[in-house]
Amino acid sequence: MIPETDSIFIHQTRTKMKQLSLMITAILIAGFMMSCSREKPVKTIENLKAAYNGESTASAKYAQFAAKAAEEGFDTIAKMFLATSKSESIHADNHKKVLEKLGEKVEGPSLGTIEVNTTAENLADAINGESYEIETMYPEFMAVADSEDVPDAKKSFTWAMDTEKKHQQFYKRALEVIVNNVETSLPLGWFVCPVCGNTYDDVSVKAECDFCKAKKEKFLLF
């Protein structure tokens, strides 16, 4: 026979455990209800899809620009375009991952029109494209992601925009090189961070990525 004091203790313990279990269940249900009731970030989803298609198009375009540069004898510029093409594909993949995390099924990508001209004209086109993303597209997308509270989207947009700023400068320098006929002054190697797409030339490359802190050993070499 269980002593009365032990019986009371067991009863109290069971009661407390039951109360704790009910409390945990209530918290889980409340969390589930909050997640279900949260409005879908419709505009950010639209922007992610637009950015996914845009970055995919840029990746395909720069790959073709690389082939044209090689055809015209600009081997170092061709390598630069191959590196930036890979960078843009990483940006596209990051946008896609955020979309999937938001429960979106991603089709495509839907590529825009790609026109290939001389390497000098291609560089000017690339500069214009990067300028639009830096000055207009990504700042607007980031502001919307902020307002809709989608930090993963903002991070993906930020990584892309910060990288595009560097690409823009690479293209401007390459165009100056063509105008002045001094291609030998361009870097011979290029590095791309596989996590965020950040791009370095062989002169400025660092031990770790400035944006996502990935180690240099993981960088892709072109």
Short mmCIF file of C-alpha atoms in Angstrom, two decimals:
data_model
loop_
_atom_site.label_atom_id
_atom_site.label_comp_id
_atom_site.label_asym_id
_atom_site.label_seq_id
_atom_site.Cartn_x
_atom_site.Cartn_y
_atom_site.Cartn_z
CA MET A 1 0.00 0.00 0.00
CA ILE A 2 1.34 3.44 -1.05
CA PRO A 3 1.73 5.88 1.86
CA GLU A 4 -0.68 8.79 1.72
CA THR A 5 2.14 11.36 1.35
CA ASP A 6 3.58 9.47 -1.64
CA SER A 7 0.15 9.18 -3.19
CA ILE A 8 -0.38 12.93 -2.89
CA PHE A 9 3.07 13.58 -4.41
CA ILE A 10 2.37 11.27 -7.37
CA HIS A 11 -0.99 12.92 -7.95
CA GLN A 12 0.54 16.39 -7.86
CA THR A 13 3.32 15.35 -10.25
CA ARG A 14 0.85 13.88 -12.72
CA THR A 15 -1.26 17.02 -12.52
CA LYS A 16 1.75 19.24 -13.20
CA MET A 17 2.84 17.07 -16.12
CA LYS A 18 -0.64 17.21 -17.58
CA GLN A 19 -0.72 21.00 -17.20
CA LEU A 20 2.70 21.28 -18.84
CA SER A 21 1.58 19.07 -21.70
CA LEU A 22 -1.53 21.19 -22.22
CA MET A 23 0.55 24.36 -22.13
CA ILE A 24 2.98 23.05 -24.75
CA THR A 25 0.10 21.95 -26.96
CA ALA A 26 -1.50 25.38 -26.65
CA ILE A 27 1.76 27.09 -27.63
CA LEU A 28 2.20 24.83 -30.66
CA ILE A 29 -1.38 25.41 -31.78
CA ALA A 30 -0.99 29.18 -31.34
CA GLY A 31 2.20 29.15 -33.39
CA PHE A 32 0.56 27.11 -36.10
CA MET A 33 -2.44 29.43 -36.21
CA MET A 34 -0.20 32.49 -36.43
CA SER A 35 1.79 30.99 -39.30
CA CYS A 36 -1.41 30.09 -41.11
CA SER A 37 -2.97 33.48 -40.56
CA ARG A 38 0.11 35.41 -41.72
CA GLU A 39 -0.48 37.03 -45.07
CA LYS A 40 1.51 35.67 -47.98
CA PRO A 41 4.21 38.14 -49.17
CA VAL A 42 2.64 38.42 -52.61
CA LYS A 43 4.73 41.30 -53.92
CA THR A 44 8.00 39.84 -52.67
CA ILE A 45 7.16 36.55 -54.35
CA GLU A 46 6.54 38.41 -57.60
CA ASN A 47 9.85 40.23 -57.21
CA LEU A 48 11.73 37.00 -56.45
CA LYS A 49 10.34 35.44 -59.61
CA ALA A 50 11.29 38.51 -61.65
CA ALA A 51 14.79 38.49 -60.18
CA TYR A 52 15.10 34.72 -60.76
CA ASN A 53 14.24 35.14 -64.43
CA GLY A 54 16.40 38.24 -64.77
CA GLU A 55 19.49 36.66 -63.22
CA SER A 56 18.98 33.51 -65.29
CA THR A 57 18.81 35.63 -68.44
CA ALA A 58 21.94 37.54 -67.42
CA SER A 59 23.80 34.27 -66.84
CA ALA A 60 22.88 32.98 -70.30
CA LYS A 61 23.69 36.35 -71.88
CA TYR A 62 27.13 36.62 -70.28
CA ALA A 63 27.98 33.09 -71.36
CA GLN A 64 27.26 34.12 -74.95
CA PHE A 65 29.22 37.34 -74.46
CA ALA A 66 32.15 35.20 -73.30
CA ALA A 67 32.01 33.15 -76.48
CA LYS A 68 31.96 36.34 -78.58
CA ALA A 69 34.88 37.82 -76.67
CA ALA A 70 36.91 34.64 -77.25
CA GLU A 71 35.97 34.75 -80.95
CA GLU A 72 37.29 38.32 -81.16
CA GLY A 73 40.52 37.42 -79.36
CA PHE A 74 39.69 38.99 -75.98
CA ASP A 75 40.57 35.93 -73.92
CA THR A 76 40.81 37.69 -70.54
CA ILE A 77 37.45 39.40 -71.09
CA ALA A 78 35.99 36.03 -72.07
CA LYS A 79 37.12 34.59 -68.73
CA MET A 80 35.61 37.55 -66.90
CA PHE A 81 32.26 36.99 -68.61
CA LEU A 82 32.36 33.29 -67.75
CA ALA A 83 32.92 34.20 -64.10
CA THR A 84 30.09 36.74 -64.01
CA SER A 85 27.81 34.29 -65.84
CA LYS A 86 28.37 31.78 -63.04
CA SER A 87 27.81 34.49 -60.44
CA GLU A 88 24.43 35.39 -61.93
CA SER A 89 23.38 31.73 -61.96
CA ILE A 90 24.16 31.57 -58.22
CA HIS A 91 22.00 34.64 -57.64
CA ALA A 92 19.17 33.00 -59.58
CA ASP A 93 19.52 29.81 -57.56
CA ASN A 94 19.44 31.75 -54.28
CA HIS A 95 16.24 33.53 -55.34
CA LYS A 96 14.74 30.16 -56.28
CA LYS A 97 15.59 28.70 -52.87
CA VAL A 98 13.78 31.54 -51.12
CA LEU A 99 10.73 31.03 -53.35
CA GLU A 100 10.67 27.33 -52.52
CA LYS A 101 11.02 28.14 -48.82
CA LEU A 102 7.92 30.31 -49.20
CA GLY A 103 6.07 27.34 -50.63
CA GLU A 104 6.24 28.41 -54.27
CA LYS A 105 6.77 25.95 -57.11
CA VAL A 106 9.33 27.46 -59.46
CA GLU A 107 9.01 26.80 -63.17
CA GLY A 108 11.41 27.92 -65.82
CA PRO A 109 13.36 30.00 -65.86
CA SER A 110 11.75 32.27 -68.42
CA LEU A 111 14.63 33.83 -70.34
CA GLY A 112 14.40 37.23 -71.92
CA THR A 113 15.74 38.25 -75.32
CA ILE A 114 19.50 37.94 -75.75
CA GLU A 115 21.30 39.96 -78.42
CA VAL A 116 25.01 39.47 -79.05
CA ASN A 117 27.03 42.20 -80.78
CA THR A 118 30.71 43.18 -80.65
CA THR A 119 32.46 42.74 -77.32
CA ALA A 120 32.60 46.51 -76.82
CA GLU A 121 28.84 46.76 -77.42
CA ASN A 122 28.23 43.73 -75.20
CA LEU A 123 30.15 45.39 -72.37
CA ALA A 124 28.11 48.57 -72.74
CA ASP A 125 24.93 46.47 -72.63
CA ALA A 126 26.16 44.67 -69.52
CA ILE A 127 26.97 47.98 -67.81
CA ASN A 128 23.44 49.25 -68.52
CA GLY A 129 21.90 46.05 -67.17
CA GLU A 130 23.91 46.18 -63.96
CA SER A 131 23.12 49.89 -63.52
CA TYR A 132 19.39 49.18 -63.65
CA GLU A 133 19.66 46.42 -61.04
CA ILE A 134 21.84 48.54 -58.74
CA GLU A 135 19.95 51.82 -58.99
CA THR A 136 16.35 50.68 -59.45
CA MET A 137 15.41 47.02 -59.32
CA TYR A 138 17.12 45.64 -56.24
CA PRO A 139 16.62 48.72 -54.01
CA GLU A 140 12.88 48.53 -54.75
CA PHE A 141 12.77 44.76 -54.18
CA MET A 142 14.64 45.10 -50.88
CA ALA A 143 12.26 47.79 -49.65
CA VAL A 144 9.25 45.57 -50.40
CA ALA A 145 10.89 42.57 -48.71
CA ASP A 146 11.37 44.78 -45.66
CA SER A 147 7.76 45.92 -45.64
CA GLU A 148 6.49 42.34 -46.02
CA ASP A 149 9.00 41.03 -43.45
CA VAL A 150 10.80 38.49 -45.65
CA PRO A 151 14.43 38.61 -44.42
CA ASP A 152 15.58 35.69 -46.59
CA ALA A 153 14.46 37.54 -49.70
CA LYS A 154 16.16 40.74 -48.58
CA LYS A 155 19.42 38.85 -47.98
CA SER A 156 19.28 37.23 -51.41
CA PHE A 157 18.52 40.58 -53.06
CA THR A 158 21.33 42.26 -51.10
CA TRP A 159 23.93 39.66 -52.06
CA ALA A 160 22.95 40.04 -55.71
CA MET A 161 22.95 43.85 -55.68
CA ASP A 162 26.30 44.13 -53.90
CA THR A 163 27.82 41.74 -56.43
CA GLU A 164 26.32 43.63 -59.38
CA LYS A 165 28.11 46.76 -58.16
CA LYS A 166 31.39 44.92 -58.59
CA HIS A 167 30.41 43.49 -61.98
CA GLN A 168 29.57 46.98 -63.20
CA GLN A 169 33.08 48.17 -62.34
CA PHE A 170 34.65 45.10 -64.00
CA TYR A 171 32.76 45.81 -67.21
CA LYS A 172 33.65 49.51 -67.20
CA ARG A 173 37.32 48.67 -66.79
CA ALA A 174 37.16 46.09 -69.57
CA LEU A 175 35.50 48.57 -71.92
CA GLU A 176 38.23 51.12 -71.22
CA VAL A 177 40.79 48.43 -71.97
CA ILE A 178 39.24 47.77 -75.39
CA VAL A 179 39.09 51.49 -76.20
CA ASN A 180 42.74 51.94 -75.22
CA ASN A 181 43.84 48.58 -76.69
CA VAL A 182 45.61 47.42 -73.51
CA GLU A 183 43.94 44.10 -72.69
CA THR A 184 47.12 42.85 -71.01
CA SER A 185 46.31 45.16 -68.09
CA LEU A 186 43.25 43.08 -67.17
CA PRO A 187 43.39 40.42 -64.42
CA LEU A 188 44.15 36.91 -65.65
CA GLY A 189 42.04 35.01 -63.11
CA TRP A 190 38.60 35.34 -61.52
CA PHE A 191 37.03 33.87 -58.40
CA VAL A 192 33.32 33.37 -57.65
CA CYS A 193 31.87 32.59 -54.23
CA PRO A 194 29.57 29.55 -54.64
CA VAL A 195 27.32 30.68 -51.77
CA CYS A 196 26.42 34.28 -52.67
CA GLY A 197 27.96 34.85 -56.11
CA ASN A 198 30.42 37.51 -54.95
CA THR A 199 33.12 37.93 -57.59
CA TYR A 200 36.82 38.78 -57.26
CA ASP A 201 39.68 39.21 -59.68
CA ASP A 202 43.00 37.56 -58.86
CA VAL A 203 44.34 40.87 -57.52
CA SER A 204 41.54 41.64 -55.05
CA VAL A 205 40.59 38.11 -53.90
CA LYS A 206 40.48 37.66 -50.11
CA ALA A 207 40.76 34.79 -47.65
CA GLU A 208 36.99 34.81 -47.15
CA CYS A 209 33.98 36.30 -48.89
CA ASP A 210 33.11 39.85 -47.82
CA PHE A 211 29.38 39.09 -48.03
CA CYS A 212 28.73 35.57 -46.72
CA LYS A 213 32.12 34.71 -45.14
CA ALA A 214 32.64 31.57 -47.22
CA LYS A 215 36.31 30.57 -47.32
CA LYS A 216 38.48 31.21 -50.38
CA GLU A 217 39.14 27.47 -50.67
CA LYS A 218 35.51 27.05 -51.76
CA PHE A 219 35.65 29.76 -54.45
CA LEU A 220 35.22 28.77 -58.09
CA LEU A 221 38.22 29.70 -60.28
CA PHE A 222 37.99 31.00 -63.85
#
